[in-house]
Short mmCIF file of C-alpha atoms in Angstrom, two decimals:
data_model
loop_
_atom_site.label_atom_id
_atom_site.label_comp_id
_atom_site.label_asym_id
_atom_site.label_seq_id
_atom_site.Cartn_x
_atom_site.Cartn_y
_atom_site.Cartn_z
CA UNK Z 1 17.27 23.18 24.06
CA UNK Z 2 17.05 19.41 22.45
CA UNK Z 3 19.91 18.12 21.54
CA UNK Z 4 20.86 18.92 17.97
CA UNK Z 5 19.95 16.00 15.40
CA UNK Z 6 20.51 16.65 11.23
CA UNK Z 7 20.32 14.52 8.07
CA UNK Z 8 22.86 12.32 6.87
CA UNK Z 9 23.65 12.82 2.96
CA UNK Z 10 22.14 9.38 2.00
CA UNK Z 11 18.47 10.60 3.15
CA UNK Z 12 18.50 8.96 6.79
CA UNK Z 13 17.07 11.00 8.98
CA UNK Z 14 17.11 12.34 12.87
CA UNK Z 15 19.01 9.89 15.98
CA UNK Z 16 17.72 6.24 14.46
CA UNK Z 17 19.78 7.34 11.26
CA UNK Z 18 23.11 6.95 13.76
CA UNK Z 19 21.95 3.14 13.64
CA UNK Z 20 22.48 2.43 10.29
CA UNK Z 21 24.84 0.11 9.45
CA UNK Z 22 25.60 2.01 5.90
CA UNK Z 23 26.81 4.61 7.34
CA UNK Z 24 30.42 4.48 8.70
CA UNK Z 25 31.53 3.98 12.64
CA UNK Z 26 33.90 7.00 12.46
CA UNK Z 27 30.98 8.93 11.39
CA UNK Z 28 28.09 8.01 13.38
CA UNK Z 29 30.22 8.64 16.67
CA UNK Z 30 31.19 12.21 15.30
CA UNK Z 31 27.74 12.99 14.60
CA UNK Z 32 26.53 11.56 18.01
CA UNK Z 33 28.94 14.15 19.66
CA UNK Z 34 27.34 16.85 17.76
CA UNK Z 35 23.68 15.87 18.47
CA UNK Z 36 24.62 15.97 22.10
CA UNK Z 37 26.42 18.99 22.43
CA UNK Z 38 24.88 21.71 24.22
CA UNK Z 39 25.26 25.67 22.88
CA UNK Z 40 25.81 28.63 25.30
CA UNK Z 41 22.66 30.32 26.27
CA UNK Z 42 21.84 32.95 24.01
CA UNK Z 43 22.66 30.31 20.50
CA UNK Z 44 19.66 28.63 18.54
CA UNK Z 45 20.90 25.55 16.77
CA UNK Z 46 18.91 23.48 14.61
CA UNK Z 47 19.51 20.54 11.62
CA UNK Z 48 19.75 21.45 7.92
CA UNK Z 49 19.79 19.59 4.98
CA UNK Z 50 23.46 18.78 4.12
CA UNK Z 51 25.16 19.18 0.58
CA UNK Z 52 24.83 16.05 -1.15
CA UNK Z 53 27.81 16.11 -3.52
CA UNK Z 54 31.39 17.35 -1.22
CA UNK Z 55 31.76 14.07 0.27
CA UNK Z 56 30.12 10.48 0.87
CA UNK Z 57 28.95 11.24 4.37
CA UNK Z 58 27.49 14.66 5.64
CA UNK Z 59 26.28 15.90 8.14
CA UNK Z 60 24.93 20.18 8.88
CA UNK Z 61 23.77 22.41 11.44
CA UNK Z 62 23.14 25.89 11.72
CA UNK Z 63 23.21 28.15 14.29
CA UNK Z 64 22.11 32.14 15.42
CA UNK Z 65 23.24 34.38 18.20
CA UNK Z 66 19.89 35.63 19.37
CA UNK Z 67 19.16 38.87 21.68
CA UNK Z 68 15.71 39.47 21.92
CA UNK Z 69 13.61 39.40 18.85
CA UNK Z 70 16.79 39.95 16.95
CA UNK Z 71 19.75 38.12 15.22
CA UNK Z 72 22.94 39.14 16.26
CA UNK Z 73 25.11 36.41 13.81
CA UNK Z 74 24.18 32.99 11.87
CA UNK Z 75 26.07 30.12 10.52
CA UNK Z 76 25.98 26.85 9.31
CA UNK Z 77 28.34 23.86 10.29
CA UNK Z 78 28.43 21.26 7.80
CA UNK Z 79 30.76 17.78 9.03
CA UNK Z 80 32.10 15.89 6.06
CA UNK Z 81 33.34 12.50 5.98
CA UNK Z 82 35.15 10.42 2.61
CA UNK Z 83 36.22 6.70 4.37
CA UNK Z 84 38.83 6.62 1.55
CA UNK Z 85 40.40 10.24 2.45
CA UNK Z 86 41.11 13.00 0.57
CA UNK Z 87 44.24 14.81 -0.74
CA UNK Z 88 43.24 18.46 -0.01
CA UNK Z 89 41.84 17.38 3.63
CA UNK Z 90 44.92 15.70 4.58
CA UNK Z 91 42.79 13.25 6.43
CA UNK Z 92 38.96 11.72 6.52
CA UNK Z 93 36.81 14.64 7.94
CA UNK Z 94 36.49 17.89 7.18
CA UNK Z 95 35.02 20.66 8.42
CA UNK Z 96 32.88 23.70 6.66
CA UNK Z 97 31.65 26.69 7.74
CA UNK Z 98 29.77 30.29 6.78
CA UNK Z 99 29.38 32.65 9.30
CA UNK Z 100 27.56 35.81 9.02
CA UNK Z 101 26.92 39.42 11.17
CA UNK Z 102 26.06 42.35 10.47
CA UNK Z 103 28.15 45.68 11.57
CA UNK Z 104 28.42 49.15 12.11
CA UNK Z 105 28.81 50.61 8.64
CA UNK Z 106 32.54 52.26 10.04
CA UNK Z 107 34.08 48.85 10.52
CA UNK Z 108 34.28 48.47 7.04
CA UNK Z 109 36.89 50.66 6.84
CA UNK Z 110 39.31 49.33 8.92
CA UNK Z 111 41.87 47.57 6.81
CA UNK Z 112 42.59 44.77 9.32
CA UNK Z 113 39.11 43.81 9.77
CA UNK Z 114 39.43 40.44 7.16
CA UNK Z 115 42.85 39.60 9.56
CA UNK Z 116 41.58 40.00 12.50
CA UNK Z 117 37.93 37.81 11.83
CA UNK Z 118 40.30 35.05 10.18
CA UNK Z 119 42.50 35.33 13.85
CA UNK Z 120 39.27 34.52 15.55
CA UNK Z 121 38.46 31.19 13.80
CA UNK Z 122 42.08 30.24 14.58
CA UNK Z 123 42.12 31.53 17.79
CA UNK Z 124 38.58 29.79 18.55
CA UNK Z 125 40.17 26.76 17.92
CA UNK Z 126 43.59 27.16 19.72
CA UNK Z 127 41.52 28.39 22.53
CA UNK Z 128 40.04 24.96 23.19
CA UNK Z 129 43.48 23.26 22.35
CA UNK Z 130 42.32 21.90 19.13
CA UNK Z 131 44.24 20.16 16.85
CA UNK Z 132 43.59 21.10 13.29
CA UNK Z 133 45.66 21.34 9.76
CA UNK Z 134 44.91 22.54 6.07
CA UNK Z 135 42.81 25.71 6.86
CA UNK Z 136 41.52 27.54 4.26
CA UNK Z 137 38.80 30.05 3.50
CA UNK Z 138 37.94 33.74 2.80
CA UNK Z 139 36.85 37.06 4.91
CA UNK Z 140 34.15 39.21 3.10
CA UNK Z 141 33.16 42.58 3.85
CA UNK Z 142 30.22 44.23 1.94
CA UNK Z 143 28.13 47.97 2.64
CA UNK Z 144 24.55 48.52 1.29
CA UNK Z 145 23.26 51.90 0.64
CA UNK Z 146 19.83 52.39 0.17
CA UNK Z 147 18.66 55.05 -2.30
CA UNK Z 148 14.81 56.54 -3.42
CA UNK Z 149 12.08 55.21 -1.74
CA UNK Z 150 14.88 53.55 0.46
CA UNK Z 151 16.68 56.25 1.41
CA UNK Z 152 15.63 56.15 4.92
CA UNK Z 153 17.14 52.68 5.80
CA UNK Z 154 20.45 52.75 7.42
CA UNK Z 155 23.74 51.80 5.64
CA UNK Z 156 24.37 48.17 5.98
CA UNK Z 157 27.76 46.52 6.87
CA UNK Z 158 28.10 42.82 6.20
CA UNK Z 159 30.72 40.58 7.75
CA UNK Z 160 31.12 37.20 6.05
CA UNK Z 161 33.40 34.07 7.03
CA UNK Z 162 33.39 31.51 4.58
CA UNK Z 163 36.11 28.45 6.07
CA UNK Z 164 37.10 24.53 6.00
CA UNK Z 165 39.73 22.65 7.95
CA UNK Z 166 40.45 18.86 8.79
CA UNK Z 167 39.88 18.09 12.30
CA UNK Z 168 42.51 15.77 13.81
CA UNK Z 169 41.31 12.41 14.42
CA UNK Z 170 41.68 10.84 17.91
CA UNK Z 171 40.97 7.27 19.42
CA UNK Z 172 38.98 4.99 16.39
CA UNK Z 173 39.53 7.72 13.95
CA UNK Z 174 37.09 9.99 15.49
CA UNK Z 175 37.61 13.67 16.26
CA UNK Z 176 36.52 15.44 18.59
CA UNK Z 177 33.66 17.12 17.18
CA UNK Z 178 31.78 18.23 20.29
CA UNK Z 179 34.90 20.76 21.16
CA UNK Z 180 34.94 21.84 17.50
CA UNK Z 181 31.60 22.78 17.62
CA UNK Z 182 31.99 24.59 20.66
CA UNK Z 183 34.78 26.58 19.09
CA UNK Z 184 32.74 27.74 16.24
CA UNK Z 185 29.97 28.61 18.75
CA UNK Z 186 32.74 30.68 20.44
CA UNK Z 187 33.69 32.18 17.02
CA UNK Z 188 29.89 32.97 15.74
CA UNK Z 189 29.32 34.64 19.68
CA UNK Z 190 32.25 36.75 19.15
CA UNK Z 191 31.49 38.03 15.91
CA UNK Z 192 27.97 38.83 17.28
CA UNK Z 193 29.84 41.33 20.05
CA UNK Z 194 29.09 38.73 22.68
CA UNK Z 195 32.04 38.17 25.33
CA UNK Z 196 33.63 34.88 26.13
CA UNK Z 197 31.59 32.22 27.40
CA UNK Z 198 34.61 31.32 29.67
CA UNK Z 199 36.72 33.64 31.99
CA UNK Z 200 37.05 37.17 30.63
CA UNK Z 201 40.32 37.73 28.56
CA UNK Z 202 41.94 41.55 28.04
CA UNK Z 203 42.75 40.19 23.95
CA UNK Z 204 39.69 39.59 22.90
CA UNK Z 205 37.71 42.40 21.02
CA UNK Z 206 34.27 41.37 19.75
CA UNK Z 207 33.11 43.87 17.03
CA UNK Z 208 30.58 46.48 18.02
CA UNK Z 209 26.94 45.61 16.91
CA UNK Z 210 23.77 47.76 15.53
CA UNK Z 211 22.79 47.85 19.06
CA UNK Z 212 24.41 46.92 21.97
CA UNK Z 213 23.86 42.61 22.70
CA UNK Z 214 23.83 41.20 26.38
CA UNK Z 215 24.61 38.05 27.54
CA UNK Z 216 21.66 36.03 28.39
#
């Protein structure tokens, strides 16, 4: 897969865009890492257009755990960037996420489900020795039932992780962005039911799937 390349939220477009002088330092290097990060096997990743109003810089990707013919999770990544700062970020980047899967329509009884899916964006990022501060976000759960002429489609089970935090900024005021998007890969993998990419660990449980995903 190409390396991934996005928009920047003043309209430039694709690698040249990095070049422009209007846009930041600390910013074009922490898009650079993204473009050349590489997914596990098994993830599609592709630009998207950013939101044009969070911040002064953006930059967004998204992302889908792929067996077969068949999604398994998506997500989007969006990097955000205000020179000046910003009070709730505690620092100059932040970073935004929604990540989706669908379940078995059981899991949505389990009472620690919301816990435990927050614990794995945490534990994603702790994994990889991340530094990180001012988390924030929200854990949705949500069954369809089909009725009528739809009666014979299957109940529906939704899992939804909606999150932001502020990446710690290393050498030039640059995070590490590359490992951060690894993490979230790790994250949208494990909600699909996929194991680690790494060496297999006893404490992690990936939630079961509509049908049972292999690794590629």
């Amino acid at each position: 897969m190409a390396a991934a390349q996005g928009r920047f939220s003043d309209g430039a477009d694709g690698v040249d865009s990095v070049e422009e002088s209007s846009v930041p330092l600390p910013f074009r290097r922490a898009v650079e890492a993204l473009q050349k990060a590489r997914p596990r096997q098994g993830m599609e990743i592709e630009p998207s257009r950013p939101p044009q109003r969070l911040a002064p810089h953006a930059y967004a990707l998204e992302a889908a755990v792929v067996e077969g013919d068949e999604d398994l999770a998506d997500g989007r990544l969006v990097l955000l960037h205000d020179p000046a700062g910003h009070d709730a970020w505690q620092g100059t980047f932040r970073l935004v996420t929604l990540v989706r899967a669908e379940l078995e329509p059981e899991m949505a009884a389990d009472p620690l489900l919301p816990e435990v899916c927050w614990s794995w964006l945490t534990g994603a990022l702790e994994a990889r020795s991340l530094a990180y501060g001012e988390a924030s976000g929200t854990v949705t759960r949500a069954g369809s039932y089909y009725f009528g002429g739809l009666s014979e489609r299957r109940p529906a089970t939704q899992i939804e992780i909606r999150a932001s935090w502020t990446p710690r900024e290393g050498v030039g005021g640059v995070p590490d962005t590359a490992a951060h998007l690894a993490a979230w890969c790790d994250l949208l993998c494990q909600v699909a039911g996929l194991p680690p990419a790494g060496p297999s660990d006893s404490t992690v449980v990936s939630l079961p799937q509509r049908r049972d995903p292999q690794t590629r």
